[in-house]
Amino acid sequence: MAAMTTPKTQENPSLLGRLIDAKPGELAPVLWASAYFFCVMASWFILRPIRDEAGIAGGIRNLPWLFTGTMIAMLVVSPAFAALVAKLPRKRFVPIAYRFFLVNLVVFFALFTAFPEPPQQVWVGRAFYLWASVFNLFVVSVFWGFMADAFRSEQGKRLFGFIGVGGTVGGIIGSFTTASLVKGVGTAGLLLVSAALLEVAVQCAGRLAKLFRDGGEGREAVPDEAAIGGGALSGISHVFKSPYLLGICGYMLLYTIGSTFLYFQQAHIVEGAYQEDRAARAALLAQIALAVQTLTVVIQALLTGRLMKRLGIAVMLTIVPAISVAGFLGVALVPSVAVLIGFMVLRGAGNYAVARPSREVLYTVVSREDKYKAKSFIDTFVYRFGDQVGAWGDRLLGSLGLGMAGVALVAAPLAGLWLLIGLWLGRRQVVLGTRDSALGARP
């Protein structure tokens, strides 16, 4: 598929275009992409505190089993999505994927409403936890696959940071919505709000696809009628044949293991603070997420694109691993709740504002099939496999008598390895991008 191109001669970009470093013809697609990501992330962040609270309500000791169930679900869903991608064009499989999850939300609304009592709702909550853990990775992976499919590597380095602002603002609005309304409308009512946002995301995706198909403002028209092709398992096989894709797997895996260690420490803190009040637990989790998203949007809006342009993708991929090395060592030296939460907020903001846009740029230099299939496998199964390693690793370390400080000392060298992989990936991406530019064609 041809990518959006910018003509050599055009009128000067608008003030907003200059602010976000968009060239003529790029501003409208970037704004629609930001709106699309806003709806996806707002939908997810409405659900995230509800999911996390449901996991805690079911017992922290059971969380590793929920992580195992999620990983198994990924093994089923990932090939099914790849088969859909193989047979249908993007303009069809993107709406189908989102509307499938929309219908699921309506079903969970009915279940939460029908079983309001704690014994039954614990089991509904566990089912929702598994479902939501699949949902959040797929809806975001589909979005970024679309972005990597539509924008060139050079464009991604300049524009993905600002596109991410839409998602961050969506996360802020979603977290604020749950924190403000959960005690009034309940968790079931919030599921319908999340479902409505998914439908708006579908409309934004359709508008964005039309911009690429029709061209205009100097853009090259992009056809969107052909299926991507390949097999249901080709994304998995491509990963194991490509050192570059395996490197992305390693980067994702180490990020996820560290995140899971922090997630379990957060769960212990929240459970201890609010043992009986489920709504209060959901509100506290939403407030932590709100702090992360607020810091993220400031960095994304003002720094991400310019830092990527100036420092290069290799350095950008190492920033959050470096923060993690320092953060885990800090927690080991001063194992306090304040230090842990501060580290979580800084690391979370760094991931959304720096590591995530940089990681998505890595996919702009792979084949179109790999942008959806291999990427989906990495973003879902590999991500959840890292969860699994982290979850059972946390339980093992706990059984050995290691507390917050001990877990941090184990995580710090893993973050160091994560840093080295990020450095290699960034350098390799530049080589592949230069090769593709020399060939004069998109990979």
XYZ file of N, CA, C and O in Angstrom, residues 3-193:
764
model
N 2.022 4.942 0.779
C 1.835 5.739 1.990
C 1.443 7.146 1.616
O 1.578 7.578 0.483
N 0.958 7.883 2.590
C 0.655 9.285 2.383
C 1.945 10.015 2.049
O 2.948 9.860 2.734
N 1.943 10.793 0.973
C 3.136 11.527 0.594
C 2.857 13.010 0.626
O 1.718 13.458 0.547
N 3.929 13.780 0.728
C 3.815 15.232 0.800
C 4.425 15.846 -0.455
O 5.538 15.482 -0.835
N 3.764 16.739 -1.151
C 4.294 17.335 -2.353
C 5.478 18.230 -2.040
O 5.642 18.710 -0.932
N 6.293 18.468 -3.020
C 7.464 19.306 -2.823
C 7.105 20.768 -2.674
O 7.780 21.527 -1.991
N 6.033 21.172 -3.306
C 5.648 22.584 -3.220
C 4.209 22.683 -2.772
O 3.318 22.140 -3.383
N 4.041 23.372 -1.655
C 2.701 23.591 -1.116
C 2.739 24.874 -0.327
O 3.790 25.396 0.025
N 1.571 25.351 0.033
C 1.502 26.543 0.853
C 2.070 26.256 2.233
O 2.183 25.117 2.655
N 2.450 27.289 2.947
C 2.987 27.108 4.292
C 1.952 26.466 5.189
O 0.767 26.767 5.099
N 2.386 25.559 6.091
C 1.430 24.921 6.989
C 0.879 25.917 7.988
O 1.442 26.989 8.220
N -0.246 25.563 8.593
C -0.882 26.414 9.589
C -0.032 26.480 10.850
O 0.967 25.772 11.010
N -0.468 27.356 11.770
C 0.232 27.482 13.050
C 0.252 26.147 13.785
O 1.278 25.736 14.332
N -0.899 25.435 13.791
C -0.946 24.140 14.443
C -0.030 23.151 13.745
O 0.661 22.357 14.393
N -0.001 23.206 12.411
C 0.892 22.328 11.664
C 2.344 22.560 12.014
O 3.124 21.618 12.163
N 2.720 23.840 12.161
C 4.104 24.140 12.555
C 4.378 23.699 13.980
O 5.467 23.220 14.304
N 3.367 23.830 14.851
C 3.541 23.444 16.249
C 3.830 21.957 16.384
O 4.683 21.541 17.176
N 3.134 21.139 15.599
C 3.325 19.685 15.717
C 4.283 19.149 14.662
O 4.474 17.936 14.546
N 4.899 20.063 13.883
C 5.880 19.688 12.865
C 5.254 18.858 11.755
O 5.857 17.914 11.242
N 4.002 19.191 11.383
C 3.323 18.508 10.287
C 3.569 19.266 8.992
O 3.457 20.489 8.937
N 3.890 18.536 7.938
C 4.092 19.137 6.634
C 2.751 19.312 5.930
O 1.746 18.721 6.339
N 2.694 20.120 4.858
C 1.427 20.317 4.142
C 0.819 18.982 3.706
O 1.508 18.084 3.222
N -0.489 18.853 3.919
C -1.179 17.632 3.567
C -1.243 16.602 4.683
O -1.965 15.617 4.576
N -0.477 16.824 5.774
C -0.452 15.848 6.857
C -1.387 16.195 8.013
O -1.741 15.331 8.804
N -1.784 17.454 8.134
C -2.486 17.900 9.332
C -3.839 17.212 9.512
O -4.160 16.721 10.599
N -4.647 17.159 8.451
C -5.984 16.554 8.588
C -5.902 15.081 8.997
O -6.594 14.658 9.934
N -5.061 14.255 8.344
C -4.956 12.862 8.797
C -4.465 12.737 10.237
O -4.928 11.869 10.974
N -3.541 13.597 10.637
C -3.023 13.535 12.006
C -4.126 13.851 13.009
O -4.257 13.183 14.051
N -4.953 14.839 12.725
C -6.032 15.201 13.645
C -7.091 14.102 13.726
O -7.599 13.807 14.811
N -7.426 13.483 12.592
C -8.391 12.389 12.634
C -7.795 11.173 13.359
O -8.505 10.463 14.098
N -6.503 10.934 13.146
C -5.855 9.837 13.860
C -5.860 10.089 15.363
O -6.091 9.176 16.164
N -5.622 11.331 15.767
C -5.653 11.682 17.186
C -7.050 11.493 17.767
O -7.206 11.001 18.896
N -8.078 11.883 16.993
C -9.454 11.698 17.464
C -9.789 10.216 17.599
O -10.440 9.785 18.565
N -9.358 9.429 16.642
C -9.548 7.982 16.663
C -8.908 7.392 17.926
O -9.542 6.637 18.676
N -7.649 7.774 18.194
C -6.941 7.249 19.358
C -7.561 7.752 20.669
O -7.582 7.037 21.671
N -8.065 8.986 20.639
C -8.761 9.517 21.817
C -9.915 8.595 22.216
O -10.070 8.234 23.387
N -10.722 8.209 21.248
C -11.900 7.378 21.551
C -11.500 5.992 22.034
O -12.099 5.449 22.972
N -10.478 5.405 21.396
C -10.020 4.077 21.815
C -9.525 4.099 23.251
O -9.890 3.254 24.079
N -8.691 5.091 23.579
C -8.094 5.123 24.917
C -9.089 5.573 25.981
O -9.029 5.113 27.131
N -10.002 6.467 25.625
C -11.038 6.851 26.590
C -11.900 5.642 26.924
O -12.245 5.400 28.091
N -12.246 4.860 25.894
C -13.025 3.650 26.116
C -12.291 2.691 27.054
O -12.879 2.150 27.997
N -10.997 2.503 26.819
C -10.226 1.569 27.634
C -10.029 2.082 29.062
O -10.181 1.323 30.022
N -9.722 3.361 29.234
C -9.429 3.861 30.572
C -10.685 4.003 31.430
O -10.572 4.091 32.651
N -11.846 4.019 30.820
C -13.070 3.871 31.607
C -13.115 2.465 32.212
O -13.496 2.266 33.374
N -12.674 1.473 31.441
C -12.737 0.076 31.867
C -11.580 -0.346 32.753
O -11.723 -1.247 33.588
N -10.427 0.280 32.596
C -9.223 -0.205 33.282
C -9.364 -0.260 34.806
O -9.040 -1.300 35.404
N -9.821 0.810 35.469
C -9.974 0.699 36.924
C -11.003 -0.361 37.327
O -10.853 -1.012 38.363
N -12.036 -0.531 36.499
C -13.046 -1.551 36.786
C -12.426 -2.935 36.680
O -12.648 -3.817 37.520
N -11.617 -3.150 35.643
C -10.921 -4.430 35.495
C -9.976 -4.685 36.672
O -9.957 -5.770 37.268
N -9.157 -3.690 37.015
C -8.177 -3.876 38.080
C -8.853 -4.132 39.426
O -8.410 -4.971 40.218
N -9.943 -3.417 39.668
C -10.670 -3.624 40.917
C -11.299 -5.011 40.946
O -11.326 -5.680 41.994
N -11.795 -5.478 39.801
C -12.383 -6.820 39.739
C -11.336 -7.880 40.035
O -11.615 -8.883 40.698
N -10.105 -7.658 39.557
C -9.027 -8.599 39.838
C -8.693 -8.639 41.320
O -8.475 -9.710 41.900
N -8.649 -7.466 41.946
C -8.353 -7.401 43.377
C -9.486 -8.031 44.186
O -9.259 -8.755 45.153
N -10.738 -7.763 43.775
C -11.889 -8.317 44.489
C -11.888 -9.841 44.458
O -12.348 -10.492 45.394
N -11.358 -10.417 43.401
C -11.287 -11.867 43.295
C -10.151 -12.479 44.073
O -10.005 -13.705 44.095
N -9.335 -11.623 44.705
C -8.221 -12.102 45.509
C -6.905 -11.972 44.768
O -6.760 -12.495 43.654
N -5.940 -11.243 45.373
C -4.647 -11.062 44.720
C -3.967 -12.409 44.481
O -3.255 -12.601 43.489
N -4.207 -13.364 45.382
C -3.585 -14.685 45.225
C -4.043 -15.371 43.931
O -3.369 -16.287 43.422
N -5.190 -14.952 43.410
C -5.704 -15.547 42.172
C -5.266 -14.816 40.916
O -5.527 -15.297 39.799
N -4.610 -13.664 41.052
C -4.225 -12.888 39.870
C -3.311 -13.666 38.924
O -3.490 -13.584 37.697
N -2.312 -14.407 39.434
C -1.497 -15.172 38.475
C -2.317 -16.120 37.608
O -2.012 -16.331 36.432
N -3.381 -16.716 38.193
C -4.234 -17.610 37.408
C -5.027 -16.839 36.357
O -5.247 -17.336 35.241
N -5.429 -15.614 36.692
C -6.112 -14.778 35.704
C -5.157 -14.412 34.568
O -5.555 -14.361 33.399
N -3.894 -14.165 34.909
C -2.899 -13.875 33.880
C -2.698 -15.098 32.972
O -2.556 -14.958 31.752
N -2.702 -16.287 33.569
C -2.577 -17.507 32.772
C -3.773 -17.656 31.828
O -3.619 -17.974 30.648
N -4.974 -17.431 32.353
C -6.176 -17.503 31.523
C -6.141 -16.507 30.374
O -6.553 -16.822 29.250
N -5.626 -15.309 30.646
C -5.521 -14.296 29.596
C -4.570 -14.743 28.502
O -4.849 -14.563 27.306
N -3.434 -15.311 28.877
C -2.472 -15.768 27.879
C -3.068 -16.859 27.000
O -2.871 -16.874 25.777
N -3.816 -17.782 27.605
C -4.469 -18.837 26.827
C -5.492 -18.234 25.859
O -5.596 -18.648 24.700
N -6.234 -17.237 26.343
C -7.210 -16.564 25.473
C -6.515 -15.921 24.283
O -7.039 -15.936 23.153
N -5.317 -15.377 24.504
C -4.575 -14.758 23.410
C -4.200 -15.778 22.338
O -4.182 -15.469 21.137
N -3.877 -17.000 22.754
C -3.533 -18.045 21.788
C -4.701 -18.375 20.871
O -4.513 -18.812 19.735
N -5.918 -18.168 21.363
C -7.121 -18.431 20.567
C -7.459 -17.229 19.684
O -7.731 -17.364 18.483
N -7.405 -16.046 20.280
C -7.869 -14.847 19.589
C -6.893 -14.383 18.519
O -7.300 -13.921 17.442
N -5.580 -14.480 18.775
C -4.591 -13.938 17.842
C -4.668 -14.585 16.458
O -4.735 -13.871 15.446
N -4.687 -15.925 16.335
C -4.846 -16.505 14.992
C -6.183 -16.169 14.356
O -6.270 -16.026 13.127
N -7.238 -16.056 15.161
C -8.549 -15.705 14.602
C -8.509 -14.311 13.980
O -9.051 -14.086 12.886
N -7.850 -13.366 14.665
C -7.728 -12.026 14.111
C -6.865 -12.048 12.850
O -7.170 -11.371 11.857
N -5.780 -12.833 12.863
C -4.912 -12.921 11.680
C -5.677 -13.477 10.483
O -5.484 -13.040 9.343
N -6.564 -14.444 10.720
C -7.380 -14.993 9.632
C -8.315 -13.930 9.070
O -8.541 -13.849 7.852
N -8.856 -13.093 9.951
C -9.719 -11.993 9.515
C -8.933 -11.005 8.653
O -9.404 -10.569 7.592
N -7.726 -10.677 9.087
C -6.871 -9.755 8.336
C -6.513 -10.339 6.979
O -6.441 -9.628 5.970
N -6.283 -11.651 6.934
C -5.884 -12.294 5.681
C -6.983 -12.238 4.625
O -6.703 -12.128 3.430
N -8.251 -12.297 5.062
C -9.357 -12.426 4.122
C -10.055 -11.115 3.776
O -10.722 -11.020 2.757
N -9.940 -10.112 4.640
C -10.694 -8.882 4.450
C -9.788 -7.672 4.299
O -8.698 -7.643 4.873
N -10.219 -6.655 3.556
C -9.448 -5.412 3.498
C -9.544 -4.652 4.818
O -10.442 -4.898 5.627
N -8.645 -3.722 5.007
C -8.600 -2.972 6.266
C -9.905 -2.247 6.559
O -10.340 -2.183 7.715
N -10.551 -1.717 5.537
C -11.777 -0.950 5.765
C -12.891 -1.815 6.344
O -13.854 -1.290 6.903
N -12.726 -3.165 6.267
C -13.731 -4.060 6.839
C -13.282 -4.683 8.155
O -14.061 -4.793 9.088
N -11.988 -5.114 8.242
C -11.622 -5.824 9.472
C -11.466 -4.892 10.669
O -11.654 -5.310 11.813
N -11.152 -3.605 10.444
C -11.044 -2.674 11.575
C -12.412 -2.462 12.238
O -12.553 -2.627 13.459
N -13.475 -2.110 11.479
C -14.787 -1.976 12.128
C -15.290 -3.271 12.760
O -15.900 -3.243 13.830
N -15.051 -4.406 12.110
C -15.517 -5.677 12.666
C -14.870 -5.939 14.019
O -15.528 -6.352 14.982
N -13.564 -5.693 14.114
C -12.851 -5.939 15.375
C -13.430 -5.082 16.495
O -13.714 -5.578 17.600
N -13.625 -3.796 16.242
C -14.115 -2.904 17.294
C -15.567 -3.206 17.661
O -15.937 -3.174 18.843
N -16.376 -3.496 16.672
C -17.787 -3.759 16.981
C -17.983 -5.105 17.675
O -18.944 -5.281 18.436
N -17.088 -6.037 17.451
C -17.121 -7.289 18.205
C -16.960 -6.990 19.700
O -17.718 -7.499 20.536
N -15.991 -6.160 20.046
C -15.780 -5.815 21.447
C -16.923 -4.960 21.991
O -17.275 -5.060 23.170
N -17.511 -4.135 21.140
C -18.657 -3.327 21.555
C -19.815 -4.225 21.995
O -20.428 -3.997 23.044
N -20.107 -5.233 21.199
C -21.185 -6.166 21.556
C -20.854 -6.875 22.868
O -21.726 -7.080 23.726
N -19.594 -7.245 23.058
C -19.184 -7.884 24.309
C -19.463 -6.990 25.505
O -19.886 -7.467 26.575
N -19.227 -5.679 25.351
C -19.485 -4.749 26.455
C -20.963 -4.723 26.825
O -21.316 -4.640 28.005
N -21.817 -4.791 25.839
C -23.257 -4.823 26.115
C -23.615 -6.091 26.873
O -24.437 -6.080 27.808
N -22.992 -7.209 26.517
C -23.235 -8.474 27.230
C -22.784 -8.362 28.684
O -23.496 -8.781 29.608
N -21.619 -7.769 28.920
C -21.145 -7.622 30.300
C -22.024 -6.647 31.091
O -22.216 -6.817 32.299
N -22.549 -5.646 30.411
C -23.507 -4.752 31.078
C -24.691 -5.555 31.608
O -25.122 -5.385 32.756
N -25.185 -6.454 30.776
C -26.324 -7.284 31.189
C -25.951 -8.209 32.347
O -26.731 -8.401 33.286
N -24.743 -8.763 32.319
C -24.308 -9.669 33.382
C -24.115 -8.938 34.711
O -24.541 -9.432 35.763
N -23.463 -7.768 34.673
C -23.264 -7.003 35.904
C -24.605 -6.555 36.491
O -24.766 -6.482 37.703
N -25.558 -6.252 35.606
C -26.878 -5.828 36.066
C -27.675 -7.002 36.642
O -28.362 -6.873 37.657
N -27.552 -8.169 36.014
C -28.318 -9.340 36.439
C -27.770 -9.974 37.713
O -28.517 -10.621 38.453
N -26.470 -9.801 37.970
C -25.842 -10.429 39.142
C -25.158 -9.364 40.002
O -23.928 -9.245 40.005
N -25.949 -8.575 40.733
C -25.369 -7.475 41.517
C -24.777 -7.919 42.850
O -24.025 -7.156 43.469
N -25.083 -9.127 43.314
C -24.617 -9.561 44.623
C -23.160 -10.020 44.554
O -22.730 -10.609 43.555
N -22.386 -9.791 45.643
C -20.952 -10.075 45.641
C -20.546 -11.478 45.212
O -19.627 -11.607 44.379
N -21.179 -12.569 45.699
C -20.684 -13.899 45.300
C -20.703 -14.123 43.794
O -19.730 -14.579 43.198
N -21.851 -13.774 43.148
C -21.940 -13.955 41.698
C -21.085 -12.936 40.951
O -20.473 -13.239 39.929
N -21.045 -11.701 41.481
C -20.334 -10.662 40.758
C -18.825 -10.894 40.763
O -18.118 -10.431 39.858
N -18.305 -11.612 41.751
C -16.877 -11.947 41.746
C -16.535 -12.769 40.507
O -15.529 -12.519 39.826
N -17.399 -13.731 40.174
C -17.142 -14.567 38.997
C -17.345 -13.795 37.702
O -16.591 -13.967 36.737
N -18.363 -12.943 37.678
C -18.534 -12.074 36.507
C -17.321 -11.164 36.368
O -16.816 -10.931 35.267
N -16.835 -10.659 37.513
C -15.665 -9.795 37.498
C -14.431 -10.498 36.976
O -13.631 -9.910 36.234
N -14.261 -11.766 37.336
C -13.105 -12.515 36.828
C -13.193 -12.704 35.316
O -12.197 -12.576 34.601
N -14.397 -13.008 34.832
C -14.583 -13.131 33.386
C -14.306 -11.798 32.698
O -13.672 -11.746 31.634
N -14.766 -10.714 33.322
C -14.533 -9.389 32.753
C -13.043 -9.068 32.757
O -12.538 -8.458 31.803
N -12.345 -9.463 33.807
C -10.900 -9.211 33.881
C -10.195 -9.864 32.697
O -9.363 -9.238 32.028
N -10.519 -11.136 32.427
C -9.904 -11.832 31.296
C -10.230 -11.137 29.983
O -9.366 -10.902 29.141
N -11.507 -10.815 29.808
C -11.941 -10.175 28.564
C -11.265 -8.825 28.374
O -10.761 -8.502 27.292
N -11.258 -7.991 29.424
C -10.683 -6.652 29.315
C -9.188 -6.708 29.041
O -8.635 -5.828 28.362
N -8.504 -7.742 29.556
C -7.071 -7.881 29.324
C -6.762 -8.250 27.877
O -5.662 -7.998 27.386
N -7.725 -8.848 27.193
C -7.609 -9.086 25.752
C -8.005 -7.829 24.991
O -7.321 -7.395 24.056
N -9.098 -7.236 25.399
C -9.651 -6.051 24.734
C -8.625 -4.938 24.592
O -8.395 -4.400 23.501
N -7.978 -4.558 25.708
C -7.139 -3.365 25.666
C -5.961 -3.522 24.723
O -5.565 -2.579 24.030
N -5.399 -4.724 24.648
C -4.250 -4.918 23.764
C -4.672 -4.949 22.302
O -3.999 -4.376 21.439
N -5.793 -5.581 21.994
C -6.213 -5.677 20.605
C -6.653 -4.333 20.034
O -6.278 -3.976 18.907
N -7.457 -3.585 20.772
C -7.955 -2.340 20.193
C -6.819 -1.349 19.958
O -6.822 -0.603 18.969
N -5.820 -1.352 20.847
C -4.683 -0.451 20.671
C -3.754 -0.960 19.572
O -3.235 -0.185 18.767
N -3.553 -2.281 19.513
C -2.690 -2.848 18.482
C -3.256 -2.590 17.086
O -2.516 -2.255 16.156
N -4.565 -2.744 16.932
C -5.188 -2.463 15.632
C -4.987 -1.009 15.250
O -4.679 -0.685 14.088
N -5.133 -0.112 16.219
C -4.928 1.307 15.931
C -3.513 1.566 15.423
O -3.314 2.196 14.375
N -2.512 1.100 16.167
C -1.129 1.407 15.782
C -0.717 0.654 14.514
O 0.135 1.144 13.753
N -1.306 -0.516 14.253
C -1.055 -1.171 12.980
C -1.534 -0.322 11.823
O -0.871 -0.201 10.786
N -2.699 0.283 11.988
C -3.246 1.215 10.998
C -2.276 2.375 10.782
O -1.978 2.764 9.655
N -1.743 2.932 11.878
C -0.823 4.068 11.766
C 0.464 3.677 11.037
O 0.948 4.406 10.163
N 1.030 2.521 11.388
C 2.255 2.074 10.735
C 2.016 1.754 9.263
O 2.923 1.870 8.432
N 0.787 1.361 8.938
C 0.412 1.061 7.561
C 0.264 2.336 6.730
O 0.508 2.344 5.528
N -0.134 3.423 7.363
C -0.491 4.637 6.634
C 0.636 5.667 6.564
O 0.686 6.451 5.621
N 1.513 5.683 7.556
C 2.571 6.694 7.604
C 3.937 6.058 7.387
O 4.201 4.950 7.848
N 4.797 6.798 6.712
C 6.173 6.349 6.513
C 6.977 6.500 7.800
O 6.567 7.178 8.731
N 8.163 5.878 7.794
C 9.030 5.918 8.976
C 9.353 7.351 9.374
O 9.247 7.730 10.550
N 9.719 8.184 8.408
C 10.083 9.570 8.716
C 8.884 10.328 9.277
O 9.022 11.136 10.199
N 7.704 10.068 8.741
C 6.496 10.718 9.238
C 6.166 10.242 10.651
O 5.766 11.031 11.506
N 6.326 8.943 10.882
C 6.044 8.417 12.202
C 6.904 9.060 13.274
O 6.430 9.375 14.369
N 8.177 9.285 12.982
C 9.080 9.896 13.954
C 8.626 11.308 14.317
O 8.779 11.748 15.456
N 8.063 12.020 13.339
C 7.614 13.390 13.614
C 6.216 13.438 14.224
O 5.928 14.299 15.061
N 5.334 12.515 13.804
C 3.910 12.688 14.066
C 3.321 11.747 15.111
O 2.280 12.055 15.687
N 3.949 10.602 15.354
C 3.343 9.642 16.278
C 3.235 10.195 17.692
O 2.327 9.829 18.438
N 4.177 11.046 18.079
C 4.088 11.653 19.407
C 2.818 12.466 19.562
O 2.096 12.342 20.560
N 2.508 13.311 18.563
C 1.306 14.134 18.664
C 0.044 13.285 18.529
O -0.949 13.541 19.207
N 0.085 12.289 17.654
C -1.064 11.392 17.561
C -1.319 10.750 18.919
O -2.468 10.571 19.344
N -0.244 10.426 19.627
C -0.372 9.857 20.956
C -1.049 10.787 21.947
O -1.646 10.323 22.924
N -0.971 12.115 21.701
C -1.636 13.071 22.596
C -3.132 12.792 22.642
O -3.761 12.865 23.708
N -3.706 12.462 21.488
C -5.132 12.152 21.461
C -5.461 11.000 22.393
O -6.434 11.044 23.152
N -4.626 9.949 22.357
C -4.843 8.817 23.239
C -4.652 9.173 24.702
O -5.392 8.693 25.573
N -3.667 10.015 24.979
C -3.414 10.409 26.365
C -4.563 11.226 26.922
O -5.008 11.012 28.059
N -5.057 12.177 26.134
C -6.210 12.964 26.581
C -7.412 12.041 26.774
O -8.180 12.183 27.738
N -7.561 11.067 25.870
C -8.624 10.085 26.044
C -8.470 9.313 27.341
O -9.451 9.048 28.045
N -7.224 8.959 27.691
C -6.977 8.271 28.945
C -7.331 9.124 30.144
O -7.897 8.634 31.135
N -7.009 10.405 30.062
C -7.355 11.330 31.151
C -8.867 11.422 31.310
O -9.404 11.320 32.417
N -9.559 11.610 30.183
C -11.021 11.723 30.236
C -11.644 10.416 30.733
O -12.586 10.414 31.546
N -11.126 9.289 30.253
C -11.658 8.012 30.687
C -11.445 7.778 32.176
O -12.365 7.351 32.889
N -10.225 8.053 32.660
C -9.943 7.888 34.094
C -10.813 8.819 34.928
O -11.353 8.422 35.971
N -10.937 10.071 34.477
C -11.754 11.048 35.204
C -13.217 10.621 35.226
O -13.910 10.775 36.244
N -13.685 10.072 34.107
C -15.079 9.615 34.024
C -15.363 8.536 35.059
O -16.365 8.588 35.786
N -14.462 7.546 35.140
C -14.666 6.474 36.115
C -14.543 6.979 37.546
O -15.373 6.652 38.402
N -13.497 7.780 37.811
C -13.297 8.292 39.172
C -14.489 9.132 39.624
O -14.871 9.109 40.796
N -15.114 9.862 38.692
C -16.202 10.772 39.049
C -17.565 10.096 39.107
O -18.416 10.470 39.920
N -17.793 9.101 38.246
C -19.144 8.576 38.076
C -19.377 7.179 38.632
O -20.524 6.747 38.743
N -18.305 6.448 38.974
C -18.498 5.050 39.348
C -19.402 4.889 40.568
O -20.202 3.953 40.642
N -19.317 5.801 41.523
C -20.159 5.676 42.716
C -21.609 6.048 42.414
O -22.515 5.602 43.122
N -21.829 6.845 41.373
C -23.187 7.270 41.037
C -23.896 6.333 40.088
O -25.037 5.913 40.331
N -23.230 5.958 38.976
C -23.893 5.141 37.955
C -23.506 3.676 38.050
O -24.144 2.823 37.409
N -22.459 3.357 38.822
C -22.029 1.980 38.951
C -21.185 1.517 37.780
O -21.105 2.177 36.736
N -20.552 0.369 37.946
C -19.662 -0.132 36.896
C -20.431 -0.499 35.627
O -19.952 -0.290 34.515
N -21.645 -1.038 35.781
C -22.411 -1.467 34.611
C -22.716 -0.299 33.687
O -22.571 -0.399 32.464
N -23.123 0.833 34.247
C -23.431 1.999 33.424
C -22.227 2.506 32.654
O -22.339 2.947 31.505
N -21.054 2.413 33.267
C -19.840 2.879 32.597
C -19.481 2.007 31.397
O -18.859 2.483 30.438
N -19.875 0.754 31.415
C -19.599 -0.119 30.267
C -20.293 0.390 29.010
O -19.751 0.299 27.901
N -21.492 0.937 29.156
C -22.206 1.464 27.993
C -21.542 2.720 27.446
O -21.521 2.947 26.235
N -20.999 3.540 28.339
C -20.265 4.724 27.888
C -19.039 4.293 27.085
O -18.736 4.842 26.017
